[in-house]
CSV table of N, CA and C in Angstrom, one decimal:
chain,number,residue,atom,x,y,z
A,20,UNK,N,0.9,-1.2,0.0
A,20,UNK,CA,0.0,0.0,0.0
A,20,UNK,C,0.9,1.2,0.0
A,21,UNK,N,0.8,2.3,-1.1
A,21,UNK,CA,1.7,3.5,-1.1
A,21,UNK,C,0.9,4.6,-0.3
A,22,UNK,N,1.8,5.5,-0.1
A,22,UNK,CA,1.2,6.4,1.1
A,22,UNK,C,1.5,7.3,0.0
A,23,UNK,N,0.2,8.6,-0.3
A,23,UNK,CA,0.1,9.7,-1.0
A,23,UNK,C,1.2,10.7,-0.2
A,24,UNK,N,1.8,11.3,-1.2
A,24,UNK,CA,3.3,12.0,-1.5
A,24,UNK,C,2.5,13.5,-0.2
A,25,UNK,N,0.9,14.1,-0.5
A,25,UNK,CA,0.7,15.0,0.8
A,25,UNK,C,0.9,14.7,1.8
A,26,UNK,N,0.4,13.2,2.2
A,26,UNK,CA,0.6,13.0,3.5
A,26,UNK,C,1.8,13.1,4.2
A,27,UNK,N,3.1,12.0,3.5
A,27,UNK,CA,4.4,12.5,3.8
A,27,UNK,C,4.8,13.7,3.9
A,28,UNK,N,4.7,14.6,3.3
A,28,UNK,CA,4.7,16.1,3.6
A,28,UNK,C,4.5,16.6,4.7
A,29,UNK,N,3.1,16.5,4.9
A,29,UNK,CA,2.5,16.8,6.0
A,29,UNK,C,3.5,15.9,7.9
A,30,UNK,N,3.5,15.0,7.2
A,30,UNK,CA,4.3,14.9,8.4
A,30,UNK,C,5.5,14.7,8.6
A,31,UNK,N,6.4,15.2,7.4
A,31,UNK,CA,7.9,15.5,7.2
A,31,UNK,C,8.0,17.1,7.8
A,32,UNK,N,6.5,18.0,7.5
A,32,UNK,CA,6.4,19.2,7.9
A,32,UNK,C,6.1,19.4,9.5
A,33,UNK,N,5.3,18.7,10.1
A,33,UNK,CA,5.0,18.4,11.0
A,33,UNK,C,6.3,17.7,12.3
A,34,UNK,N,6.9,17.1,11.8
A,34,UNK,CA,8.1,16.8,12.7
A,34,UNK,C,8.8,17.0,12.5
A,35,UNK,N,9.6,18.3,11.6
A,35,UNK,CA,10.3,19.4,11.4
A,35,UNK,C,10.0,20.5,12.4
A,36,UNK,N,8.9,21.1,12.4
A,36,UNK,CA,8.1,22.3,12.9
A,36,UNK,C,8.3,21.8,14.5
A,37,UNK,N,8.0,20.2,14.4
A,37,UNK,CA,7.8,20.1,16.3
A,37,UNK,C,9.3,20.2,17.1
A,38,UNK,N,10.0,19.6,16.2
A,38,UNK,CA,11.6,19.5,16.4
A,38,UNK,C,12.2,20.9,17.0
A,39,UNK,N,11.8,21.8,15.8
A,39,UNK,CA,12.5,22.9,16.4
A,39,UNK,C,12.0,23.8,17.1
A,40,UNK,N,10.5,23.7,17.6
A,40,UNK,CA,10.0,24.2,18.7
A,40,UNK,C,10.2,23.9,20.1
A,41,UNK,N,10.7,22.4,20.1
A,41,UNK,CA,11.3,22.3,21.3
A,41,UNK,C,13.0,22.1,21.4
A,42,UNK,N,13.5,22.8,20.6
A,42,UNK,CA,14.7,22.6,20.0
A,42,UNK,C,15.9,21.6,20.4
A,43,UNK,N,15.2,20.6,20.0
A,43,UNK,CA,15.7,19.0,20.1
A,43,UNK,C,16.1,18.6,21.3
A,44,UNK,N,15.5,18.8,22.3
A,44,UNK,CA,15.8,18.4,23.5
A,44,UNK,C,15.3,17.2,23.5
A,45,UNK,N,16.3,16.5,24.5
A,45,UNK,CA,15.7,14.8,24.5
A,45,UNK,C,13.9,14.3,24.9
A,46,UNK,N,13.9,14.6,26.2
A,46,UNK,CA,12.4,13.9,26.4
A,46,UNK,C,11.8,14.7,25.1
A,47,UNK,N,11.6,16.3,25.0
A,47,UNK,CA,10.3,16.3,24.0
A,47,UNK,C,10.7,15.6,22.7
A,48,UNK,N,11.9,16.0,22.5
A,48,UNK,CA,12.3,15.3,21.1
A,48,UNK,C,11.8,14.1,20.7
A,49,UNK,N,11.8,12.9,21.8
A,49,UNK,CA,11.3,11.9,21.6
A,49,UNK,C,9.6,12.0,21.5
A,50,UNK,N,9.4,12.3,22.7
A,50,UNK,CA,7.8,12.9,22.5
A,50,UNK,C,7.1,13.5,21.6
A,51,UNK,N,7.6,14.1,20.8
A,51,UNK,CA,7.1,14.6,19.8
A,51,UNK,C,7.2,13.4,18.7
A,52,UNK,N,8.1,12.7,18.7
A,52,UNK,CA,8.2,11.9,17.3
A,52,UNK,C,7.4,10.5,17.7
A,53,UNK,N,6.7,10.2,18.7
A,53,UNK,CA,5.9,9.2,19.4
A,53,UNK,C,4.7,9.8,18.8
A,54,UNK,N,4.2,11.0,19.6
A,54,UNK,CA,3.0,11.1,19.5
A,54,UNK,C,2.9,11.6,17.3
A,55,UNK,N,3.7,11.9,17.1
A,55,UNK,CA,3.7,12.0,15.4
A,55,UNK,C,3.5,10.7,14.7
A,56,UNK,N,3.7,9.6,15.2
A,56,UNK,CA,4.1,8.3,14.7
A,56,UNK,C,2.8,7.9,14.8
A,57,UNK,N,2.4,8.2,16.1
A,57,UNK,CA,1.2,7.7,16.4
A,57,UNK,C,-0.2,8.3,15.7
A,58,UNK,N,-0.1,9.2,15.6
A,58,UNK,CA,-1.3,9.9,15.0
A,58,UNK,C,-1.2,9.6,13.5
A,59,UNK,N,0.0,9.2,12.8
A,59,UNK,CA,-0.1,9.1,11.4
A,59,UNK,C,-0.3,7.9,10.9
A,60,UNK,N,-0.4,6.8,12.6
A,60,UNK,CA,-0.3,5.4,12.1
A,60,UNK,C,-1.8,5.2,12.7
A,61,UNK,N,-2.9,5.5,13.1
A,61,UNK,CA,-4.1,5.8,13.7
A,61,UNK,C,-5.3,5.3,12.2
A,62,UNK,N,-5.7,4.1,12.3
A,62,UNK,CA,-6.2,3.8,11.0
A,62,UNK,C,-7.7,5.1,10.8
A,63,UNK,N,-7.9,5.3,12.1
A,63,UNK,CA,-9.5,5.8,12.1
A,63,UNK,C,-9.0,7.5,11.3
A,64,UNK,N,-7.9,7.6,12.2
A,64,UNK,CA,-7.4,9.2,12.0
A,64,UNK,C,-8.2,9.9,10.4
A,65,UNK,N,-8.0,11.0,10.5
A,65,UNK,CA,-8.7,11.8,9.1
A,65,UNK,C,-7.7,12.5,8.9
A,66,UNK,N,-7.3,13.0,7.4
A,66,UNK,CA,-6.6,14.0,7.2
A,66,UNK,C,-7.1,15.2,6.6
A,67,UNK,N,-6.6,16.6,7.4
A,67,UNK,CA,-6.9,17.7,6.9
A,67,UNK,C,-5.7,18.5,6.4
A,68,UNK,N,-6.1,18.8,5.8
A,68,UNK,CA,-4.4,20.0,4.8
A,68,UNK,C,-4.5,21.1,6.1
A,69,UNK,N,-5.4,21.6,6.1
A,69,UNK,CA,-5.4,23.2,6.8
A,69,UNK,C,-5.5,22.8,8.1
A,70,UNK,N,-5.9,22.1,9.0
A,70,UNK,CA,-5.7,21.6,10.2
A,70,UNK,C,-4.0,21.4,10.5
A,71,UNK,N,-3.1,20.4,9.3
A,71,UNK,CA,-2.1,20.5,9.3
A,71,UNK,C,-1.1,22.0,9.1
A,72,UNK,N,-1.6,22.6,8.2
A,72,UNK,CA,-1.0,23.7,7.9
A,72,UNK,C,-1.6,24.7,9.1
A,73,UNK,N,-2.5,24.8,10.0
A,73,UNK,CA,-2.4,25.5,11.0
A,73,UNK,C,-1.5,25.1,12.3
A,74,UNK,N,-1.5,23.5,12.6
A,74,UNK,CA,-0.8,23.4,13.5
A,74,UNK,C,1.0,23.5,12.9
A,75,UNK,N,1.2,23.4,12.0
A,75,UNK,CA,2.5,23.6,11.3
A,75,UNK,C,2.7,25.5,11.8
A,76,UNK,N,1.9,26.4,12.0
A,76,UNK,CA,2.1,27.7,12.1
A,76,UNK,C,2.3,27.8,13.6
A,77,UNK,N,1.4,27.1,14.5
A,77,UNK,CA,1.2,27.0,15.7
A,77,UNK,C,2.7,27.0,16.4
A,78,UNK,N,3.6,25.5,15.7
A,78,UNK,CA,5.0,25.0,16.1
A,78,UNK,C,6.0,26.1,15.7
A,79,UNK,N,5.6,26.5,14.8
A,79,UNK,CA,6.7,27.7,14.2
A,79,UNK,C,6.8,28.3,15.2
A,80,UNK,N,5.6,29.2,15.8
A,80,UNK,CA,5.2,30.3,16.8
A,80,UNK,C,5.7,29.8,18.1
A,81,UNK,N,5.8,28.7,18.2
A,81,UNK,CA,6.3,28.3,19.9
A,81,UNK,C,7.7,28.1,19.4
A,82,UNK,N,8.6,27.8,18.7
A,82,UNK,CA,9.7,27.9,18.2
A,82,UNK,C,10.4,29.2,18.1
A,83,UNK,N,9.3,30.7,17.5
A,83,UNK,CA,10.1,31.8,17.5
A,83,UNK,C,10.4,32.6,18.7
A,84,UNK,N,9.2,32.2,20.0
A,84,UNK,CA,9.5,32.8,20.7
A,84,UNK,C,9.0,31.9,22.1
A,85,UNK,N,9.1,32.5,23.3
A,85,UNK,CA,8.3,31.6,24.2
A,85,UNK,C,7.0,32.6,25.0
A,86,UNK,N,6.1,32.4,24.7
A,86,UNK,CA,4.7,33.1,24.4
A,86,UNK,C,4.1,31.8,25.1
A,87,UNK,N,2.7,31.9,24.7
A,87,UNK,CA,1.7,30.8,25.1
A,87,UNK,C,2.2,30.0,24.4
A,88,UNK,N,2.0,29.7,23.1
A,88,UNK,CA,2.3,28.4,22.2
A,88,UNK,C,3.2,27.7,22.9
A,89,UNK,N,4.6,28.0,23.2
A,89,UNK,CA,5.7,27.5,23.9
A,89,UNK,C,5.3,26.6,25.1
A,90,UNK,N,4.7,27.2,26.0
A,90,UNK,CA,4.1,27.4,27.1
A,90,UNK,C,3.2,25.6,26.9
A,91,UNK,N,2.4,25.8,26.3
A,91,UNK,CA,1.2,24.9,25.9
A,91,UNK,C,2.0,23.9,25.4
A,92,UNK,N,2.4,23.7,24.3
A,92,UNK,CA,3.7,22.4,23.9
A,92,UNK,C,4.5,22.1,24.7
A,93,UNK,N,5.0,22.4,26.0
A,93,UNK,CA,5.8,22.4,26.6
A,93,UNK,C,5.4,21.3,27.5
A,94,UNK,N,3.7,21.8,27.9
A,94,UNK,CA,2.8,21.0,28.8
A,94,UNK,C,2.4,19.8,28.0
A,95,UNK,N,2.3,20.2,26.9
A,95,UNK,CA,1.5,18.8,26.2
A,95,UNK,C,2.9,17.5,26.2
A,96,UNK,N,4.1,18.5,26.0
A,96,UNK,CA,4.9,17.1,26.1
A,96,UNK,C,5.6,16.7,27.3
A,97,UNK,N,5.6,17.8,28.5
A,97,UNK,CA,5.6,16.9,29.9
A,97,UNK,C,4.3,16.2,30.1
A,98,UNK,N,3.2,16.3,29.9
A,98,UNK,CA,2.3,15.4,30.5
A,98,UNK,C,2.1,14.4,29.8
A,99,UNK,N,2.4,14.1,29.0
A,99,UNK,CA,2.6,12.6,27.6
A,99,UNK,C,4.0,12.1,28.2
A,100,UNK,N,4.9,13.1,28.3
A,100,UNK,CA,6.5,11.9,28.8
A,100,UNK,C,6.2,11.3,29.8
A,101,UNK,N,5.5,12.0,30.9
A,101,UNK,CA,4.9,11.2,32.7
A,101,UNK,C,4.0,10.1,32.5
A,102,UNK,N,3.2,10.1,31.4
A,102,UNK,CA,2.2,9.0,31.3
A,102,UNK,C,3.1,7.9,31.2
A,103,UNK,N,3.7,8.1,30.2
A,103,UNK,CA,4.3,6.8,29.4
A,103,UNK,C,5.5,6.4,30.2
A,104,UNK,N,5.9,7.2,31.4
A,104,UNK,CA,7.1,6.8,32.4
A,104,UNK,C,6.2,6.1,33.5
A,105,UNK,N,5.2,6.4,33.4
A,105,UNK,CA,4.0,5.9,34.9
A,105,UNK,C,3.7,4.4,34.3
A,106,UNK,N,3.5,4.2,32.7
A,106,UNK,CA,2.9,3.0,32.3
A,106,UNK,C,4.7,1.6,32.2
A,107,UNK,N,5.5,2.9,31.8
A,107,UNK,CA,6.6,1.7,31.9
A,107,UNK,C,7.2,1.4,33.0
A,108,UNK,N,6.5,1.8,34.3
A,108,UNK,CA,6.7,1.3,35.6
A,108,UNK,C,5.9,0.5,36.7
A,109,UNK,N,4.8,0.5,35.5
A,109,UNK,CA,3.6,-0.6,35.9
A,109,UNK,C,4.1,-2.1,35.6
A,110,UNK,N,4.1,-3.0,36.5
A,110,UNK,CA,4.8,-4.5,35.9
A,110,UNK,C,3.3,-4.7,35.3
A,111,UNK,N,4.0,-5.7,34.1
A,111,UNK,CA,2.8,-6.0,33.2
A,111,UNK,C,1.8,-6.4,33.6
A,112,UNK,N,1.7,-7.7,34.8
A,112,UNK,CA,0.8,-8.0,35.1
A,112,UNK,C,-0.4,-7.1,35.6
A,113,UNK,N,-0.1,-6.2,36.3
A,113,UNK,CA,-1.0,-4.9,36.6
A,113,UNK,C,-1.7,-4.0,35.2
A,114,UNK,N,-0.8,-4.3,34.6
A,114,UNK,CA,-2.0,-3.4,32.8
A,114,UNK,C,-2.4,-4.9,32.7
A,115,UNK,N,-2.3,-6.0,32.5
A,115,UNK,CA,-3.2,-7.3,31.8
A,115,UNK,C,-4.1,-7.1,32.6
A,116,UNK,N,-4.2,-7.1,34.1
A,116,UNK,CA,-5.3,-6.9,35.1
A,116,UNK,C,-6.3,-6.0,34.9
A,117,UNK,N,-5.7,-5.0,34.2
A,117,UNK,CA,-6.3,-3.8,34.6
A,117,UNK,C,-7.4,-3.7,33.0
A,118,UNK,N,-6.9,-4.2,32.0
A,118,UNK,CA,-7.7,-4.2,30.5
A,118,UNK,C,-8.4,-5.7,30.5
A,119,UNK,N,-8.5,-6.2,31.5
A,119,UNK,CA,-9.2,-7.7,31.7
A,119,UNK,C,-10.9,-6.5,32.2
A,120,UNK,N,-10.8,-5.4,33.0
A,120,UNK,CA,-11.6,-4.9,33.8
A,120,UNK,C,-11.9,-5.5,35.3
A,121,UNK,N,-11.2,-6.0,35.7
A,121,UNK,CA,-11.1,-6.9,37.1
A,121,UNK,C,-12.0,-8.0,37.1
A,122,UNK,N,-12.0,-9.0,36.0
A,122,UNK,CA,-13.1,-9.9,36.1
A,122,UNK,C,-12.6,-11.2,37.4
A,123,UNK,N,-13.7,-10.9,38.2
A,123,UNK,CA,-13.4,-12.3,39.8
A,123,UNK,C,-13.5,-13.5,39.3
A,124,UNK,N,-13.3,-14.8,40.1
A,124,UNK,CA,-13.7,-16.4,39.9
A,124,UNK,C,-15.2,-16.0,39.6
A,125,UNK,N,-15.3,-17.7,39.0
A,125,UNK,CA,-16.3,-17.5,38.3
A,125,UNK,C,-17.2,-16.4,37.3
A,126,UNK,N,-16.5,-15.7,36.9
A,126,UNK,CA,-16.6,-15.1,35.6
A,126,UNK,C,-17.4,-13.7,35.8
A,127,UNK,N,-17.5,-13.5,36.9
A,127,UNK,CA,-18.5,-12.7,37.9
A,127,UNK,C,-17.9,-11.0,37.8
A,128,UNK,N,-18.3,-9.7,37.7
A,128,UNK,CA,-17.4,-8.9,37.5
A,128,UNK,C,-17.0,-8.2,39.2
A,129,UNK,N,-16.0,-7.8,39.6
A,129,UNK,CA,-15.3,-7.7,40.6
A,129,UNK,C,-16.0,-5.9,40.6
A,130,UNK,N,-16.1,-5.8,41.3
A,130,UNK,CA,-16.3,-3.9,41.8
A,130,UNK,C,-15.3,-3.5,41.7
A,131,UNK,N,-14.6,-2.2,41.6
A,131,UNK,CA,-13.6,-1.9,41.2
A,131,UNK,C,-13.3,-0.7,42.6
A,132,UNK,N,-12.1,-0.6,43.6
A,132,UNK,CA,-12.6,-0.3,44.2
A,132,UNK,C,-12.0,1.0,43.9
A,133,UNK,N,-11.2,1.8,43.2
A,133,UNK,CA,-11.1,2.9,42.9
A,133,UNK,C,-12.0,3.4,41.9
A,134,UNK,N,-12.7,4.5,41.5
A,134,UNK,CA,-13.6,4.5,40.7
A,134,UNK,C,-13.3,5.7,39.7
A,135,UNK,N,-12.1,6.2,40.3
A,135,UNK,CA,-11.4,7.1,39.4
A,135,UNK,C,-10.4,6.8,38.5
A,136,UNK,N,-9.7,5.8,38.9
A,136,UNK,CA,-8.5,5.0,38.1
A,136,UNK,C,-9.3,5.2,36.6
A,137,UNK,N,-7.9,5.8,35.6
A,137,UNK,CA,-8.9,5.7,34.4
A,137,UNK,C,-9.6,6.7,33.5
A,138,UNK,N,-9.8,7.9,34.6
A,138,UNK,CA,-10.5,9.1,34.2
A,138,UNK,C,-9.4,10.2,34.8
A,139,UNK,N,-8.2,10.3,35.3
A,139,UNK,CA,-7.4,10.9,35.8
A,139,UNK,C,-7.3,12.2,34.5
A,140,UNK,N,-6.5,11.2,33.6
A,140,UNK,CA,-6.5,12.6,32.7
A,140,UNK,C,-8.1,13.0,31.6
A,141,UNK,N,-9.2,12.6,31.8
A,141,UNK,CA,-10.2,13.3,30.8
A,141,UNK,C,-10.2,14.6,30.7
A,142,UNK,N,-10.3,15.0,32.1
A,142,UNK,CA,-10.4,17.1,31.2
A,142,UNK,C,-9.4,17.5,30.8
A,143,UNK,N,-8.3,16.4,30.9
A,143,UNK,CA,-7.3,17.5,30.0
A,143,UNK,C,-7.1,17.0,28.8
A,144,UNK,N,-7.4,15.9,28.2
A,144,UNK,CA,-8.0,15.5,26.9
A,144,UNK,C,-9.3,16.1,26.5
A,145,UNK,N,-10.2,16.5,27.4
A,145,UNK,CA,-11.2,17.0,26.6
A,145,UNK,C,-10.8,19.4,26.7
A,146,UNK,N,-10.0,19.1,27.3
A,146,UNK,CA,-9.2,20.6,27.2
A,146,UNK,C,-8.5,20.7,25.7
A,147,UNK,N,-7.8,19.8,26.0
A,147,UNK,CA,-6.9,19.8,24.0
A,147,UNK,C,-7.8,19.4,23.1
A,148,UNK,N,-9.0,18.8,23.3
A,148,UNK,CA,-10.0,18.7,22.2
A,148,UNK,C,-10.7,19.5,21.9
A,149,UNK,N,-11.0,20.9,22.8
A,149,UNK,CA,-11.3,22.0,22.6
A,149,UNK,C,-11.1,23.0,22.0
A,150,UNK,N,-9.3,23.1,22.9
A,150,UNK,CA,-8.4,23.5,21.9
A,150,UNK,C,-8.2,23.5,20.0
A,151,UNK,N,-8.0,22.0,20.0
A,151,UNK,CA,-8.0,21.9,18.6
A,151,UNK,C,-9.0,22.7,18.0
A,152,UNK,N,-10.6,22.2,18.3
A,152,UNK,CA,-11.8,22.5,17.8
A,152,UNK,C,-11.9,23.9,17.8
A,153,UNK,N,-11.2,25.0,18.0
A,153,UNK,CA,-11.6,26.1,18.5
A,153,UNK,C,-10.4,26.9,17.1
A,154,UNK,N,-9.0,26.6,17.3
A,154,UNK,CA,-8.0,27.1,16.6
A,154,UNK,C,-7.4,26.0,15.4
A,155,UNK,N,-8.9,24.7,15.4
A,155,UNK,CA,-8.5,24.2,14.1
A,155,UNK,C,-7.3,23.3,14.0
A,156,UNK,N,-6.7,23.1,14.5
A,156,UNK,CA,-5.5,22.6,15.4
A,156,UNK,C,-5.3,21.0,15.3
A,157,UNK,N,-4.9,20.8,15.0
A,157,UNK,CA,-4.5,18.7,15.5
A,157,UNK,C,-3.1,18.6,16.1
A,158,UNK,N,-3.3,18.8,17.3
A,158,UNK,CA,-2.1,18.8,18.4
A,158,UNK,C,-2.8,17.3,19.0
A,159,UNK,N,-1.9,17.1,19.9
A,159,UNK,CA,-2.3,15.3,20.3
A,159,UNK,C,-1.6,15.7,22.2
């Protein structure tokens, strides 16, 4: 299956723009090229040209100076490096447990006794989904 010559663009432009916004420092560096990977390898994902070409302006802007944009990518990629340091210090058996949904003997489902586990980060996923929706944006 060949990948249309925009799309590579778009995310040759895209992790260019992110690169030197956080001017290749290690954790975002990496973090940026995760959550890039991720979103381009997302079967459901949609592509938009001007979604891309705004968030391409957005990176520029936190790259030329440190303003809000700066500010805001700075957060999006400390709180994405802490997740993924929190999950690679879960021993496995605790994530198998935990995407089973705690099913007890006999096949019975277990109460869960924390009732937050799980929804920790929603408003700030549904913050950057706003975001986007507002300034047109596909930040992750």
């Amino acid at each position: 299956m060949s990948t249309p010559p925009n799309l590579i663009h778009a995310y040759r432009h895209l992790l260019r723009a992110g690169l030197r916004a956080v001017q290749f420092s290690q954790p975002s560096r990496s973090t940026i090229t995760a959550r890039l990977r991720e979103g381009f390898r997302d079967p459901r994902g949609t592509f938009d040209a001007e979604r891309v070409r705004r968030t391409v302006w957005f990176l520029n802007a936190a790259a030329q100076q440190r303003g809000l944009e700066h500010k805001i990518l700075k957060n999006l990629c400390r709180v994405h490096w802490d997740r993924m340091r929190e999950l690679r210090r879960m021993p496995w058996r605790v994530r198998v447990r935990s995407e089973l949904e705690g099913k007890g003997k006999g096949g019975k489902k277990r109460v869960r006794d924390d009732v937050i586990k799980g929804t920790e980060f929603e408003h700030y996923e549904r913050t950057i989904a706003m975001l986007n929706d507002s300034m047109q944006l596909c930040l992750r």
